[in-house]
Coordinates of C-alpha atoms and ligand atoms in Angstrom, one line a residue:
X1 CA -47.7 36.2 60.8
X2 CA -48.9 39.6 61.7
X3 CA -49.0 42.3 59.1
X4 CA -46.3 45.0 59.7
X5 CA -47.3 48.6 59.9
X6 CA -48.5 49.6 56.4
X7 CA -46.2 52.6 56.3
X8 CA -43.0 50.5 56.7
X9 CA -40.8 49.7 53.7
X10 CA -41.7 46.4 52.1
X11 CA -39.9 43.1 51.8
X12 CA -38.3 41.6 48.7
X13 CA -38.6 37.8 48.5
X14 CA -37.0 36.2 45.4
X15 CA -37.5 32.7 44.0
X16 CA -34.7 31.0 42.2
X17 CA -33.9 27.6 40.6
X18 CA -33.4 25.9 37.3
X19 CA -36.3 25.6 34.8
X20 CA -39.1 23.3 36.0
X21 CA -38.5 23.5 39.7
X22 CA -42.1 24.8 40.4
X23 CA -41.2 28.4 41.1
X24 CA -44.3 30.0 39.6
X25 CA -46.6 27.4 41.4
X26 CA -45.0 28.1 44.7
X27 CA -45.1 31.8 44.3
X28 CA -48.8 31.7 43.7
X29 CA -49.2 29.5 46.7
X30 CA -47.2 31.8 48.9
X31 CA -49.0 34.9 47.5
X32 CA -52.4 33.3 48.4
X33 CA -51.1 32.5 51.9
X34 CA -49.8 36.0 52.5
X35 CA -52.9 37.7 51.1
X36 CA -55.0 35.6 53.3
X37 CA -53.0 36.9 56.3
X38 CA -53.7 40.5 55.4
X39 CA -50.5 41.3 53.6
X40 CA -50.4 43.4 50.4
X41 CA -48.4 41.4 47.8
X42 CA -46.9 42.3 44.5
X43 CA -46.0 39.5 42.1
X44 CA -43.3 40.1 39.5
X45 CA -41.1 38.0 37.2
X46 CA -37.9 38.4 35.2
X47 CA -37.5 38.5 32.3
X48 CA -40.3 41.0 32.4
X49 CA -43.0 41.9 29.8
X50 CA -41.2 45.2 29.1
X51 CA -39.3 45.9 25.8
X52 CA -36.0 44.2 26.9
X53 CA -37.9 41.2 28.4
X54 CA -39.9 40.8 25.2
X55 CA -36.7 40.9 23.2
X56 CA -35.2 38.2 25.4
X57 CA -38.2 35.9 25.0
X58 CA -38.0 36.4 21.2
X59 CA -34.4 35.5 21.2
X60 CA -35.1 32.5 23.4
X61 CA -37.6 31.2 20.9
X62 CA -35.0 31.6 18.2
X63 CA -32.4 29.9 20.4
X64 CA -30.4 32.1 22.8
X65 CA -27.2 30.7 21.5
X66 CA -27.5 33.2 18.6
X67 CA -26.0 36.0 20.9
X68 CA -22.9 36.1 23.0
X69 CA -23.0 35.5 26.7
X70 CA -22.0 39.2 27.2
X71 CA -24.9 40.5 25.1
X72 CA -27.3 38.1 26.9
X73 CA -26.1 39.3 30.3
X74 CA -26.5 42.9 29.2
X75 CA -30.1 42.3 28.0
X76 CA -31.0 40.8 31.4
X77 CA -29.3 43.7 33.2
X78 CA -31.2 46.3 31.1
X79 CA -34.5 44.5 31.7
X80 CA -33.7 44.5 35.5
X81 CA -32.8 48.2 35.6
X82 CA -36.3 48.9 34.2
X83 CA -38.0 46.4 36.5
X84 CA -36.3 47.9 39.6
X85 CA -37.3 51.5 38.7
X86 CA -40.8 50.8 37.4
X87 CA -42.0 47.9 39.5
X88 CA -39.8 46.7 42.4
X89 CA -38.9 50.0 44.2
X90 CA -42.4 51.5 43.9
X91 CA -43.9 48.3 45.4
X92 CA -41.4 48.3 48.2
X93 CA -42.0 52.0 48.9
X94 CA -45.8 51.2 49.1
X95 CA -44.8 48.7 51.8
X96 CA -45.7 45.6 49.8
X97 CA -44.2 42.2 50.0
X98 CA -42.7 41.7 46.6
X99 CA -42.5 38.1 45.4
X100 CA -40.1 38.0 42.4
X101 CA -39.7 35.0 40.1
X102 CA -36.0 35.2 39.2
X103 CA -33.6 38.0 39.8
X104 CA -29.8 38.6 39.4
X105 CA -29.0 35.2 40.9
X106 CA -30.4 33.8 37.6
X107 CA -28.0 35.9 35.6
X108 CA -25.1 34.8 37.9
X109 CA -26.1 31.1 37.6
X110 CA -27.1 31.0 33.9
X111 CA -24.7 33.5 32.3
X112 CA -22.1 32.2 34.7
X113 CA -22.7 28.8 33.1
X114 CA -21.9 30.4 29.8
X115 CA -18.5 31.3 31.1
X116 CA -19.0 34.8 32.6
X117 CA -17.6 35.8 36.0
X118 CA -20.3 35.4 38.6
X119 CA -18.8 37.9 41.1
X120 CA -18.6 40.5 38.4
X121 CA -22.3 39.9 37.5
X122 CA -23.2 40.2 41.2
X123 CA -21.4 43.5 41.5
X124 CA -22.8 45.0 38.3
X125 CA -26.3 44.1 39.5
X126 CA -26.0 45.1 43.2
X127 CA -24.9 48.5 42.0
X128 CA -28.5 49.3 41.2
X129 CA -30.8 46.5 42.3
X130 CA -32.2 46.2 45.9
X131 CA -30.7 43.3 47.8
X132 CA -33.4 40.8 48.5
X133 CA -34.5 40.1 52.1
X134 CA -34.8 36.4 51.4
X135 CA -34.0 34.1 48.4
X136 CA -35.8 30.9 48.3
X137 CA -33.7 28.6 46.1
X138 CA -35.7 25.6 44.9
X139 CA -33.2 22.8 44.3
X140 CA -34.0 20.0 42.0
X141 CA -31.9 17.7 39.7
X142 CA -32.2 18.6 36.0
X143 CA -33.4 15.1 35.3
X144 CA -36.5 15.6 37.4
X145 CA -37.0 19.3 36.4
X146 CA -37.0 18.3 32.7
X147 CA -39.5 15.5 33.3
X148 CA -41.8 18.0 35.1
X149 CA -41.7 20.4 32.2
X150 CA -42.4 17.6 29.8
X151 CA -45.4 16.1 31.7
X152 CA -46.7 19.2 33.4
X153 CA -46.6 21.8 30.6
X154 CA -47.0 19.4 27.7
X155 CA -43.8 20.8 26.2
X156 CA -41.2 18.5 24.6
X157 CA -38.3 20.7 25.7
X158 CA -35.2 21.0 23.8
X159 CA -34.1 21.0 27.4
X160 CA -32.9 17.5 26.9
X161 CA -30.0 19.0 25.0
X162 CA -29.7 21.5 27.8
X163 CA -29.4 18.9 30.6
X164 CA -25.6 19.3 30.8
X165 CA -26.0 23.1 30.8
X166 CA -28.6 22.9 33.6
X167 CA -26.2 20.7 35.7
X168 CA -23.8 23.6 35.5
X169 CA -26.5 26.2 36.4
X170 CA -27.5 24.0 39.4
X171 CA -23.9 23.7 40.6
X172 CA -23.6 27.5 40.4
X173 CA -26.8 28.0 42.4
X174 CA -25.5 25.4 45.0
X175 CA -22.3 27.5 45.4
X176 CA -24.3 30.5 46.5
X177 CA -25.2 31.3 50.1
X178 CA -25.0 34.0 52.7
X179 CA -27.6 36.4 54.2
X180 CA -31.1 35.5 53.5
X181 CA -30.3 32.5 51.2
X182 CA -32.7 29.6 51.9
X183 CA -32.3 26.3 50.0
X184 CA -35.5 24.3 49.6
X185 CA -35.6 20.7 48.5
X186 CA -38.1 20.9 45.5
X187 CA -38.3 17.2 44.8
X188 CA -41.3 16.7 47.1
X189 CA -45.0 17.4 46.5
X190 CA -46.0 20.9 45.9
X191 CA -48.0 21.0 49.2
X192 CA -44.9 19.9 51.1
X193 CA -42.7 22.4 49.4
X194 CA -45.1 25.2 50.1
X195 CA -45.3 24.2 53.8
X196 CA -41.5 24.2 54.0
X197 CA -41.3 27.6 52.4
X198 CA -43.8 29.1 54.8
X199 CA -42.0 27.5 57.8
X200 CA -38.6 28.7 56.6
X201 CA -40.0 32.3 56.3
X202 CA -41.6 32.2 59.7
X203 CA -38.5 30.8 61.3
X204 CA -36.4 33.6 59.8
X205 CA -36.8 37.0 61.4
X206 CA -38.1 38.4 58.1
X207 CA -41.1 40.3 59.5
X208 CA -39.2 42.1 62.2
X209 CA -35.7 42.6 60.7
X210 CA -34.9 45.8 58.9
X211 CA -34.8 45.5 55.1
X212 CA -31.5 44.3 53.7
X213 CA -31.7 46.8 51.0
X214 CA -29.1 49.3 52.1
X215 CA -29.9 51.9 49.4
Ligands
TYD301 P1 -38.4 32.0 32.8 O1 -39.2 33.2 32.8 O2 -38.3 31.3 34.2 O3 -39.0 30.9 31.8 P2 -40.4 30.5 31.4 O4 -41.3 31.8 31.5 O5 -40.3 30.1 30.0 O6 -40.9 29.4 32.3 O7 -37.0 32.3 32.3 C1 -36.6 32.2 31.0 C2 -35.2 31.7 30.8 O8 -34.3 32.8 31.0 C3 -34.8 30.6 31.8 O9 -34.2 29.5 31.1 C4 -33.7 31.3 32.7 C5 -33.2 32.3 31.8 N1 -32.6 33.5 32.5 C6 -31.3 33.8 32.4 O10 -30.5 33.1 31.7 N2 -30.7 34.9 33.0 C7 -31.5 35.7 33.8 O11 -31.0 36.7 34.3 C8 -32.9 35.4 33.9 C9 -33.8 36.4 34.7 C10 -33.4 34.3 33.2

């Protein structure tokens, strides 16, 4: 990969998948790879560490079921509005490659699994949020992802209760597609997954194509 001219608009690459698919590990791996090839990289995640993101994490500790799906969806949207204005757009304007751990596809898949209309969520978000150039969707069965969380992070997740929920979230993700959507089989070793991610990005015309962000 050859760095694009520094004055050009950046690229937005999103990582998606259910909990425990290895998104943050792969993001770090890709960031190291890109930095080593001379790119300027910005790493971001949602929910963010801003006020709305902190509120979401507080609620998550207390059990997100305490609020309605609509309220949950609105909190994620507000967090994203701030992330776009404060972090995502400025980084793209600097010409950075932005690697984002979760975006509005999470809201569609997760809050969709709580019964909300996924197309409506997409429209509400695309009204203000830049459309990503590529979405790397890490696909893994909840059985395996829950086991990874348990052994890897030493957490005994209440995710066992959430297995059925995560099955629905996964089915939602699997129904997505279109421009820039790249499904990745996340059941293999982290090295193999990273290799496939890099190959998939190189095979796509990401570095030469104009940004998909029409705004
Ligand atoms: P995440 O930051 O990936 O979890 P952690 O930091 O604990 O590994 O996301 C927290 C949870 O929030 C995760 O279960 C997915 C959920 N989520 C939504 O339900 N909707 C959203 O829009 C986003 C961004 C996350």
